[in-house]
Coordinates of C-alpha atoms in Angstrom, one line a residue:
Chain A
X1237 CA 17.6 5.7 -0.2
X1238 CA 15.6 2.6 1.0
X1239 CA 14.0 0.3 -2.1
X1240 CA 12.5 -3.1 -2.3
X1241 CA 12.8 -5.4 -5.2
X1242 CA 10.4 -8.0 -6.1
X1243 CA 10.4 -10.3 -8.7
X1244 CA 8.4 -9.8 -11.9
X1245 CA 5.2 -10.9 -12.3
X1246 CA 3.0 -12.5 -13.7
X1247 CA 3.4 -15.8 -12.3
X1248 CA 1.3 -18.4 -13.3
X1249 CA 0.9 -22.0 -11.0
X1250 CA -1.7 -24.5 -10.9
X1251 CA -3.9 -25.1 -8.1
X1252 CA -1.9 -26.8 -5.2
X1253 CA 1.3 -25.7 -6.5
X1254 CA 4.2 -24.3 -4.4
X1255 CA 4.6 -20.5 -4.3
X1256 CA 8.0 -18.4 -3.8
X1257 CA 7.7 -15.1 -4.4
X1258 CA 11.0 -13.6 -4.3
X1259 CA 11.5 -10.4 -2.1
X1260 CA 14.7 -7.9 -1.5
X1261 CA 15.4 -4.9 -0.1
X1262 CA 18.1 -1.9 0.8
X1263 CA 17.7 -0.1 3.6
X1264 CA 20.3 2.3 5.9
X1265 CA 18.5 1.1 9.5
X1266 CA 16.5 -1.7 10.9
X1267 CA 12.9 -1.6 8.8
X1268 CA 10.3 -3.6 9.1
X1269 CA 8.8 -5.9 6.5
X1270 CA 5.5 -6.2 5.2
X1271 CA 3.8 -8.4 2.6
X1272 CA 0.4 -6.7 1.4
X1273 CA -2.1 -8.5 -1.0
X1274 CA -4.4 -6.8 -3.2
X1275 CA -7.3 -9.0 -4.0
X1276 CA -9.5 -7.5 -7.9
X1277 CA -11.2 -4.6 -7.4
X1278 CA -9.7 -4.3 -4.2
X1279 CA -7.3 -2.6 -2.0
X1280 CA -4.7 -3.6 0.1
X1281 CA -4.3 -5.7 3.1
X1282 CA -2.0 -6.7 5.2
X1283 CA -0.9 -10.7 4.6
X1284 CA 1.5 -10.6 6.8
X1285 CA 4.9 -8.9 8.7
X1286 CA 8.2 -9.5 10.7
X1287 CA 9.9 -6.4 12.5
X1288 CA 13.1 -7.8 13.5
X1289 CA 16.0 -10.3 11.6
X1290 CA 14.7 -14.1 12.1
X1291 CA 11.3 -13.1 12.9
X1292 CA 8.7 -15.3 10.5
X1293 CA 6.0 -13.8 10.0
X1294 CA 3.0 -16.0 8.9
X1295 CA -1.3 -15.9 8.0
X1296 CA -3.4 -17.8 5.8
X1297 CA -0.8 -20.4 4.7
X1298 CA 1.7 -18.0 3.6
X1299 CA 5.1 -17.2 5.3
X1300 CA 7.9 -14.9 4.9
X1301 CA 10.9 -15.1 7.1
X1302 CA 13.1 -11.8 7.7
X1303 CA 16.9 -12.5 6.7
X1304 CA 19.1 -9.7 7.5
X1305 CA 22.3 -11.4 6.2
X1306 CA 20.4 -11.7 2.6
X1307 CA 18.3 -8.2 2.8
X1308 CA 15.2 -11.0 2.2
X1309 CA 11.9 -11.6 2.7
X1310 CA 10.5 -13.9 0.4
X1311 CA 6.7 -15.2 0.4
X1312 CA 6.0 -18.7 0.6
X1313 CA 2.6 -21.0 0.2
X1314 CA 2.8 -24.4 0.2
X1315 CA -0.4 -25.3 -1.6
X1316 CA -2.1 -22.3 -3.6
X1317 CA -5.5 -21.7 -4.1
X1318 CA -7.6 -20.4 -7.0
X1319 CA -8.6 -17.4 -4.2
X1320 CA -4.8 -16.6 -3.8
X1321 CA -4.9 -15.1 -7.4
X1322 CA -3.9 -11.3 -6.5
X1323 CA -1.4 -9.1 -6.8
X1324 CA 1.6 -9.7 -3.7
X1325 CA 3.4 -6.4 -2.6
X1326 CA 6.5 -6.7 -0.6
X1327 CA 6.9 -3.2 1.8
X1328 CA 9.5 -1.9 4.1
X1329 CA 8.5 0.8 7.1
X1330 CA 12.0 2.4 7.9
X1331 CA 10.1 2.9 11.7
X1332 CA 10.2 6.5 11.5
X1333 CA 7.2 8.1 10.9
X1334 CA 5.5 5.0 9.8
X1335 CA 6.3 5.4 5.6
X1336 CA 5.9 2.7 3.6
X1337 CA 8.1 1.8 0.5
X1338 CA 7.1 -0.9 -1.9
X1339 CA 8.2 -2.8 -4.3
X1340 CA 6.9 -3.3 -7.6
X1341 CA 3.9 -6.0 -7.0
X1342 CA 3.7 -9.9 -8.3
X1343 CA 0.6 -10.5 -10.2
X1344 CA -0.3 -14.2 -9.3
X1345 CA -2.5 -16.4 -11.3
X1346 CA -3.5 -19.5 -10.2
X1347 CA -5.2 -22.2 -12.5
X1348 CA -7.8 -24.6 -11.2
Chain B
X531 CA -10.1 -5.3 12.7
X532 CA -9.7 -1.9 12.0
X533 CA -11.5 -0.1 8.9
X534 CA -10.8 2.6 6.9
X535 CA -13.2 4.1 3.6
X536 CA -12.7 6.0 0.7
X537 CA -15.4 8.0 -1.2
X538 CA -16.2 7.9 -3.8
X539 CA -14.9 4.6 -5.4
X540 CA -15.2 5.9 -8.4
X541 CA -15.3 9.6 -9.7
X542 CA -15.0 10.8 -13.8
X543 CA -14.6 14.7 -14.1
X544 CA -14.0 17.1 -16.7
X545 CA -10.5 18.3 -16.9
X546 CA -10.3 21.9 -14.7
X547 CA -12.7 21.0 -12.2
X548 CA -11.4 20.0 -8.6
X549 CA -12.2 16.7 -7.1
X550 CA -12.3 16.0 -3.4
X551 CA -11.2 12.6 -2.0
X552 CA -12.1 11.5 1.5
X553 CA -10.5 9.0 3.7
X554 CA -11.9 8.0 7.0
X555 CA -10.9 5.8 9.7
X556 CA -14.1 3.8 11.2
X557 CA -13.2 2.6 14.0
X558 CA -9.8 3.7 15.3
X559 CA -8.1 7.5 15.7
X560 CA -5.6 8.1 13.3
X561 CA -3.0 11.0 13.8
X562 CA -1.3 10.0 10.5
X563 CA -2.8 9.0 7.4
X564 CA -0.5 8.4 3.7
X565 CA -2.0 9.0 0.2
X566 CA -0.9 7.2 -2.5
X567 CA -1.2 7.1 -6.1
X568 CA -1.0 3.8 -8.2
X569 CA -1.0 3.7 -11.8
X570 CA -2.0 0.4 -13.6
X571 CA 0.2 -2.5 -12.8
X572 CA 2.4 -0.7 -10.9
X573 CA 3.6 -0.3 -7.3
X574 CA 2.1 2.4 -4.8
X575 CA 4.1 5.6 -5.1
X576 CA 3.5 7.4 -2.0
X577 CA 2.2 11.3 -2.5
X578 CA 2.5 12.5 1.0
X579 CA 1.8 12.0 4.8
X580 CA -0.8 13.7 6.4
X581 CA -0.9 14.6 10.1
X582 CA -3.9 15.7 12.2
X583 CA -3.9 19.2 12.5
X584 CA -0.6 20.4 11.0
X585 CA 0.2 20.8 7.3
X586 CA 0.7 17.6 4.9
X587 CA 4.4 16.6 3.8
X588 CA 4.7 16.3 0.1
X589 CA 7.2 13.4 -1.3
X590 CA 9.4 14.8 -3.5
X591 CA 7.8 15.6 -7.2
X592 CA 4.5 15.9 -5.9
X593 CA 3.4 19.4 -6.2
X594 CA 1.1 20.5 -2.8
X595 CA -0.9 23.1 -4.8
X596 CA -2.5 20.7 -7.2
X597 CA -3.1 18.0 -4.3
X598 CA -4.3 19.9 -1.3
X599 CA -4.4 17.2 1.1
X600 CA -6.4 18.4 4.9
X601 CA -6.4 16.1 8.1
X602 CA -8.8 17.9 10.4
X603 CA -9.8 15.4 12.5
X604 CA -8.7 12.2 13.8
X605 CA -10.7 10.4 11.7
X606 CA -11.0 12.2 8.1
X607 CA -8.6 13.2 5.6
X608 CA -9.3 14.2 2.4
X609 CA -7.4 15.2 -0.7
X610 CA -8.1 17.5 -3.5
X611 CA -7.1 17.2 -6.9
X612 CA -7.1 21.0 -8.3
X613 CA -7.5 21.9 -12.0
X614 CA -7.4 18.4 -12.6
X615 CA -5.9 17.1 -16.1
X616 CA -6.0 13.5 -17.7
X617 CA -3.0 13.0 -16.4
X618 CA -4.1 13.1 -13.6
X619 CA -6.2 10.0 -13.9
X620 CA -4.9 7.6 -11.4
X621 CA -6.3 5.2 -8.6
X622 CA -5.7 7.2 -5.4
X623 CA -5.2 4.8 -2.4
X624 CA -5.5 6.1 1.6
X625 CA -4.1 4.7 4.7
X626 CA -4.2 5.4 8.7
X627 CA -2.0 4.7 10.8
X628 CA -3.3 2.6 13.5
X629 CA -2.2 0.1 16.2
X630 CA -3.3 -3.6 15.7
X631 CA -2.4 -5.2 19.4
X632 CA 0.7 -3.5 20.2
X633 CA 2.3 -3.3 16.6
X634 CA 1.9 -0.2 14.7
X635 CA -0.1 -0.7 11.4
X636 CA -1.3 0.5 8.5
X637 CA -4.6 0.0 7.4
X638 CA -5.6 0.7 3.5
X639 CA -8.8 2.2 2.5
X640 CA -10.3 0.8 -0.8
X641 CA -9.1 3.0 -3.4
X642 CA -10.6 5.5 -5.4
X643 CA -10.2 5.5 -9.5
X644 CA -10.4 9.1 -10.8
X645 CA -10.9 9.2 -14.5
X646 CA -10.5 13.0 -16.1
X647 CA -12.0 13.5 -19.4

């Protein structure tokens, strides 16, 4: 069946530090990808999403870009903040019935 | 953007009563709605899908007669955790289905951490 991999957490970066948060998945059709974010204490929201191959999706300074020839979707920040500190979940929505499947979750610490 | 709430936030019961979960969309109709369970640092394992007015569909291991999930309006669902047990204990997590623009969305309620003694 469909799965999504992410890489194990935690990961710890200092403030203004570059973020990859690695992201892959297996799925039979054409999914959708999602990156949620769950803040402490909180639950989840939506960070960002890309519903076809090549799409980037992109909010808040973070990007993920859809590869189909890599079954990827790996986060991305540039400059992290203190605030970013959460815990990342990558998803896949196989487009049938709107199910979600995630992946394990990255805890992400970052230092000031 | 859209809202959806959970009550309570946080509920601790003795093991065999019954606790009742609720899940509302605010602001937007939602014909489907997911319940999922997360246990500490781990992912979201989905329980089942709910869908307004017509009976719940249970993932696989998740028996329906000790979570009694009813979705019987377009804006409230709630689930029920029977004869509950400590192991049981669990941070139960909602969602509705929604349209943001013209993509179809989920939105995530807040959780609820349910704590059986």
């Amino acid at each position: 069946g469909d799965s999504v991999t992410q890489m194990e957490g935690p990961v710890t970066l200092s403030e203004e530090a570059f973020l990859t948060i690695n992201c892959t998945y297996t799925a039979t059709g054409y999914p959708s990808l999602f990156w949620y974010v769950q803040y402490p204490g909180e639950g989840l929201q939506l960070l960002l999403k890309a519903t076809k191959a090549d799409d980037k999706g992109s909010n808040k300074g973070f990007e993920a870009t859809y590869r189909k020839e890599t079954t990827s979707f790996h986060l991305e920040k540039g400059s992290v903040q203190v605030s970013d500190s959460a815990v990342y979940f990558c998803a896949l929505s196989d487009n049938q019935g709107g199910k979600l499947i995630f992946g394990q979750g990255t805890e992400l610490s970052v230092k000031p | 953007g859209a809202v959806v709430s959970q009550h309570p936030s946080r509920v601790i019961c003795k093991s065999g009563t019954s606790v009742k979960i609720e899940c509302r969309s605010l602001d937007f109709q939602a014909t489907t709605m997911f319940w999922y369970r997360q246990f500490p640092k781990q992912s979201l394992m989905l329980m089942a899908t709910s869908n307004e007015g017509s009976k719940a569909t249970y993932e696989q291991g998740v028996e329906k007669d000790k979570f009694l999930i009813n979705h019987a309006s377009l804006t409230l669902s709630t689930l029920t955790v029977t004869s509950a047990h400590p192991e049981d204990s669990s941070f139960y997590i909602c969602s509705a289905r929604g349209f943001s623009g013209v993509a179809d969305t989920q939105y995530f309620g807040p959780g609820t951490r349910l704590t059986v003694l």
